[in-house]
XYZ file of C-alpha atoms in Angstrom:
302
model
C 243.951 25.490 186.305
C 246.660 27.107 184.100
C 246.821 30.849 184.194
C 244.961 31.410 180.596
C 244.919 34.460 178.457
C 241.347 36.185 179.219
C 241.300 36.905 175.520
C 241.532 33.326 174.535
C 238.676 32.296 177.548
C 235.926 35.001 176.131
C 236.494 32.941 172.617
C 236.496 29.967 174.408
C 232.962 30.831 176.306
C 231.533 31.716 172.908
C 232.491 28.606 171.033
C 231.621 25.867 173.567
C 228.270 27.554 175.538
C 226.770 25.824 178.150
C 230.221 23.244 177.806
C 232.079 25.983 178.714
C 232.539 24.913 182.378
C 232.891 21.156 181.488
C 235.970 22.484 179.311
C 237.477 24.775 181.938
C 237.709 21.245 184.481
C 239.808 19.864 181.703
C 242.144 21.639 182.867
C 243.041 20.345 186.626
C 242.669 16.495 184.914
C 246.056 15.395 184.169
C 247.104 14.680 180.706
C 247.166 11.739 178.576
C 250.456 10.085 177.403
C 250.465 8.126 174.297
C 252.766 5.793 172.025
C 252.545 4.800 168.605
C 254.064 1.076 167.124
C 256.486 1.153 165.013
C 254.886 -1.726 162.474
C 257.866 -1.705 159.835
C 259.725 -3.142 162.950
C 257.230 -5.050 164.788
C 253.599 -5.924 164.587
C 251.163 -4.806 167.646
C 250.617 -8.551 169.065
C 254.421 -8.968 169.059
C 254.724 -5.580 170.903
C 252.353 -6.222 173.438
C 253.612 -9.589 174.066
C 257.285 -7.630 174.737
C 255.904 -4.425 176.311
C 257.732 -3.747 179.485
C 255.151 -0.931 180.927
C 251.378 -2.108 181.344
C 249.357 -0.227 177.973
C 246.218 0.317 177.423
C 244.773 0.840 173.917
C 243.621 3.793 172.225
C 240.396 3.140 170.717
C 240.454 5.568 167.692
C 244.141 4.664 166.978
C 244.968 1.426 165.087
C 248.255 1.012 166.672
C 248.011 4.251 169.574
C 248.467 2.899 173.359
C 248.424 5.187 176.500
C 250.737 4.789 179.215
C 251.725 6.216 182.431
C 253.406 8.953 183.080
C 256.009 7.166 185.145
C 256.219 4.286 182.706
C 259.146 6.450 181.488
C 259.684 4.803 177.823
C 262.069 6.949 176.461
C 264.317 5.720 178.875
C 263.868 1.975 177.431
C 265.957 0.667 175.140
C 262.872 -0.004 172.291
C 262.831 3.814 172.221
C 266.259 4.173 171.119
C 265.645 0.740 168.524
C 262.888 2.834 167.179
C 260.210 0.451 168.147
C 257.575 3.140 168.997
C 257.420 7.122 168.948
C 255.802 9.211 171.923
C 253.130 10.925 170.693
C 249.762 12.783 172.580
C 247.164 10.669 171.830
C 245.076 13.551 169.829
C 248.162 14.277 167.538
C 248.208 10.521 166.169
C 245.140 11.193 164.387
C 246.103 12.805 161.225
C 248.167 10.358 160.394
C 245.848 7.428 160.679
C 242.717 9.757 158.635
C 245.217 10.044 156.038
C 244.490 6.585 154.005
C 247.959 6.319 152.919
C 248.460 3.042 150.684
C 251.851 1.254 149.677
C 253.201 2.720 146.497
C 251.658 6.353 147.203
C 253.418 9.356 146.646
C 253.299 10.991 149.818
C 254.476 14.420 151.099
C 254.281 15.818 154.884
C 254.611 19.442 154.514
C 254.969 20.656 157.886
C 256.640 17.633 159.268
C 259.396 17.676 162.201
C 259.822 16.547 164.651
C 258.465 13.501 162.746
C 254.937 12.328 164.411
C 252.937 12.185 161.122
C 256.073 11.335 159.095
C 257.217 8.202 160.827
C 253.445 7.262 160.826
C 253.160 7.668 157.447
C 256.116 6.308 155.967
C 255.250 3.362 158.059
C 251.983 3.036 155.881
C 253.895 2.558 153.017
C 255.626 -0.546 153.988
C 258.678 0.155 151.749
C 256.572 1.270 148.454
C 256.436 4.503 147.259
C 258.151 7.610 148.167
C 257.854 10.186 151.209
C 259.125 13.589 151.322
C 258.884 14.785 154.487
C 259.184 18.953 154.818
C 260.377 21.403 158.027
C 261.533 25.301 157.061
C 263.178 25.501 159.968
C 266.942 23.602 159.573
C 267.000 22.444 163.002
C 263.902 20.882 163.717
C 265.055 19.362 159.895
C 267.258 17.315 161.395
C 265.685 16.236 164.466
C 263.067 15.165 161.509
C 265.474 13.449 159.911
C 266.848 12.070 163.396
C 263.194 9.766 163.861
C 262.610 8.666 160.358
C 266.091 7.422 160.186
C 265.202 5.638 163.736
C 261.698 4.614 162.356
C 263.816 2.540 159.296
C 261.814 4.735 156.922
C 264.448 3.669 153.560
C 262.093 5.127 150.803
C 261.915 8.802 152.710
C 264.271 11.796 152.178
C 263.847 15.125 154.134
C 264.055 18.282 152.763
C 264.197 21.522 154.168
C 262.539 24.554 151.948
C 259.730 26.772 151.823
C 256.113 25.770 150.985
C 256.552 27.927 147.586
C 259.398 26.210 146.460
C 258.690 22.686 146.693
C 255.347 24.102 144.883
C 257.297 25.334 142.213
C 259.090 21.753 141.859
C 256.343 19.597 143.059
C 253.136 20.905 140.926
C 250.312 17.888 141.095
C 252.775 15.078 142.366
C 251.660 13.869 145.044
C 248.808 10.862 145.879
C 248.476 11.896 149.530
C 249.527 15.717 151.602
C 250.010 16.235 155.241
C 249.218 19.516 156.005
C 250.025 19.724 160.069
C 250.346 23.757 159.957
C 252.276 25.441 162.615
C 248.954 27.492 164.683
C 248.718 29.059 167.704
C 248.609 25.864 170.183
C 245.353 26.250 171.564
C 244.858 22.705 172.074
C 248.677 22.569 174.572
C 247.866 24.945 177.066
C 246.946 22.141 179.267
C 250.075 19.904 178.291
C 252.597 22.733 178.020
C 251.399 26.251 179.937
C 254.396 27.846 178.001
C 252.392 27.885 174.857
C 249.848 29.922 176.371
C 252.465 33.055 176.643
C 253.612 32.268 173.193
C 249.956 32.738 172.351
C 250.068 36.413 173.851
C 252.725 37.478 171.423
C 251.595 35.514 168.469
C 247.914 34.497 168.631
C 244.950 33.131 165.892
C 245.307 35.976 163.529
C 248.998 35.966 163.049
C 248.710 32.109 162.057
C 245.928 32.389 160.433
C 247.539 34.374 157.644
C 250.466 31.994 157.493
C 248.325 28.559 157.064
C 246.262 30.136 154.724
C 249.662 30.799 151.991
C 250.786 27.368 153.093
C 247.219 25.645 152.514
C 247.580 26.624 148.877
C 251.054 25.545 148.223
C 250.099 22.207 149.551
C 247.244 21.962 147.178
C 248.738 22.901 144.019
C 251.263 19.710 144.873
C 248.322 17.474 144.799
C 247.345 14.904 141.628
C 243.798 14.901 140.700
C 241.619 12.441 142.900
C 244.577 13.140 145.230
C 244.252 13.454 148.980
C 244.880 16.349 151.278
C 245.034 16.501 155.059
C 244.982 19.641 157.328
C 245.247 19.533 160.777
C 245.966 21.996 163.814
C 246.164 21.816 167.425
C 244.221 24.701 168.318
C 240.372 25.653 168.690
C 240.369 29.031 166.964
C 237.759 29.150 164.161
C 240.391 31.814 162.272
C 243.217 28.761 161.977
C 240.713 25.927 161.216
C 237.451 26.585 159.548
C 238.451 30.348 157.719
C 241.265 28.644 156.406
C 239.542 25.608 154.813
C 237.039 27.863 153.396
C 239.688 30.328 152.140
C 240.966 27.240 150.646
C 237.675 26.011 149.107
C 237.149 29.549 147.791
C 240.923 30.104 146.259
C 241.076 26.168 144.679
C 237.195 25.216 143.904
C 238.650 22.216 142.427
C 238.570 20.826 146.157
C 236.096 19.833 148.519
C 235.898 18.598 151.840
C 234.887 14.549 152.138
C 234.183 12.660 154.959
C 237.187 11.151 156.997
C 237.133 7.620 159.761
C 235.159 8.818 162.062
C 234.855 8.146 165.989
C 231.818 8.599 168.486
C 234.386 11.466 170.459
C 234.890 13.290 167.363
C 232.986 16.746 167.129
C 231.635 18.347 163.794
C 233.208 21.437 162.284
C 231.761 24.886 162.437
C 229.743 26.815 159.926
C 229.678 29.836 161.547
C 231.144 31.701 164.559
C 230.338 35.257 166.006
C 229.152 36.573 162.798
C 230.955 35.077 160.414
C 229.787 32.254 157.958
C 232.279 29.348 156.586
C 231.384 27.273 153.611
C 228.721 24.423 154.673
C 230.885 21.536 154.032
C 232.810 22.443 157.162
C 230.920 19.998 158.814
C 232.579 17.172 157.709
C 235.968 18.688 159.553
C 236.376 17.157 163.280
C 237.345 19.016 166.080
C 238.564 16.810 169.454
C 237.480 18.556 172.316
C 240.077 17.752 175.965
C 236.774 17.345 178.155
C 235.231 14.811 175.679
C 237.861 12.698 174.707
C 241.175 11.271 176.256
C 243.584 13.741 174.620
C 244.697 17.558 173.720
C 242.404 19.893 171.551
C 243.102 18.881 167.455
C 241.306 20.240 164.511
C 240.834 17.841 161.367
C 240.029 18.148 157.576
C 240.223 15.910 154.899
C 240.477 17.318 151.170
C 240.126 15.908 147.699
């Protein structure tokens, strides 16, 4: 098992209970690898006719396969064509709870490298328009890198602040990605650096940020419109707190039910002592020692 913060495994016994030790096994499993299809370029029967690496599918991803480790598919030419992005299976969720329809008006806040973009602009077969968002310049252009690969034509990436594409952007959009940058809970197991990154900048620290960039995101939405926020940690501070911040700032939103799966876990209503709003429960959490992939946190807002 990864050397983990003892902060983060007292919050951790708390939250899960008696699953506590069925969570802390997770941890000497190996991890799950995962591809996505590409179907502006090829459709999945054509791709598994062509695969060169045995797949297997992922059951709560439409177009999600795992493969092994040694498979190596980023050394494979269809990589470089663009035919399919490498993506841990938990993080392809968003994208597909996100009913995204051709013609929408789409915007991925938070978006490089490009996981939830490419899938996203993909939904849009060519109709519509996706603006797809990174602050930070550099991971902008490895963004812009993979939808440019993906053949996304009706995309253009921008690189700004939450605040100021709110200020340009008020009540545009059909459909919002919110993927907020959190504390990485849910990658200790996949990337052990994160967990030292955690010790410098944990749940509280992010908390404050997704809470600002929640609100941006929903003052860019059209009435009826669709947000979705997502994080890859467990904390209750960066998931729950925040969508009842946001339900208590905007009470023009609500939470609604998203595509479920059996693996999928409800949302919290309350954790040591404090209460979040009830419709919480409609959020989904993916736990690592219930389901084939990396801890994820899920709501979907109208």
């Amino acid at each position: 098992m990864a050397d983990l913060p003892v902060r983060f495994l007292d919050t951790m016994k708390k939250l899960l209970g008696e699953e506590y030790e069925a969570f802390l096994r997770g941890y000497d499993r190996r991890r799950d690898f995962g591809l996505r299809v590409n179907t502006l370029k090829v459709t999945l029967e054509e791709f598994e006719r062509i695969a060169p690496f045995p797949l297997k599918k992922i059951p709560w991803i439409p177009n999600g396969y795992f493969y092994e480790e040694g498979d190596a598919p980023a050394r494979h030419p269809f990589y470089a064509a663009g035919l399919y992005y490498l993506q841990e299976p938990s993080a392809m969720t968003p994208a597909s709870r996100l009913p995204v329809q051709p013609g929408d008006r789409v915007l991925d806040l938070c978006a490089a490298p490009g996981g939830k973009a490419t899938a996203l602009g993909a939904a849009l077969q060519g109709q519509g328009l996706l603006v797809a968002n990174d602050i930070n310049t550099a991971r902008a252009r490895a963004l812009l890198r993979n939808m440019e690969l993906f053949g996304i034509a009706n995309a253009f990436v921008t690189n700004e602040a939450p605040y100021i594409l709110a200020e340009r952007f008020p009540c545009y959009f059909d459909k919002i990605m919110v993927d907020a940058p959190c504390s990485g809970e849910g990658m200790f197991r996949k990337n052990p650096a994160v967990a030292e990154a955690w010790l410098e900048k944990g749940p509280e620290y992010f908390s404050q940020l997704q809470r600002e960039i929640i609100l941006h995101g929903a003052d860019m939405l059209r009435p009826g419109g669709l947000m979705f926020y997502s994080t890859c940690t467990f904390s209750p501070a960066e998931n729950e707190r925040t969508i009842t911040h946001l339900l208590r700032e905007r009470p023009e939103m609500e939470v609604v039910p998203m595509e479920d799966y059996e693996g999928f876990s409800e949302g919290l209503t309350s954790f040591d002592g404090e209460a979040f709003d009830e419709s919480c429960r409609l959020c989904r959490r993916i736990w690592p020692h219930k389901m084939d992939g990396e801890g994820h946190f899920m709501a979907l807002l109208r």
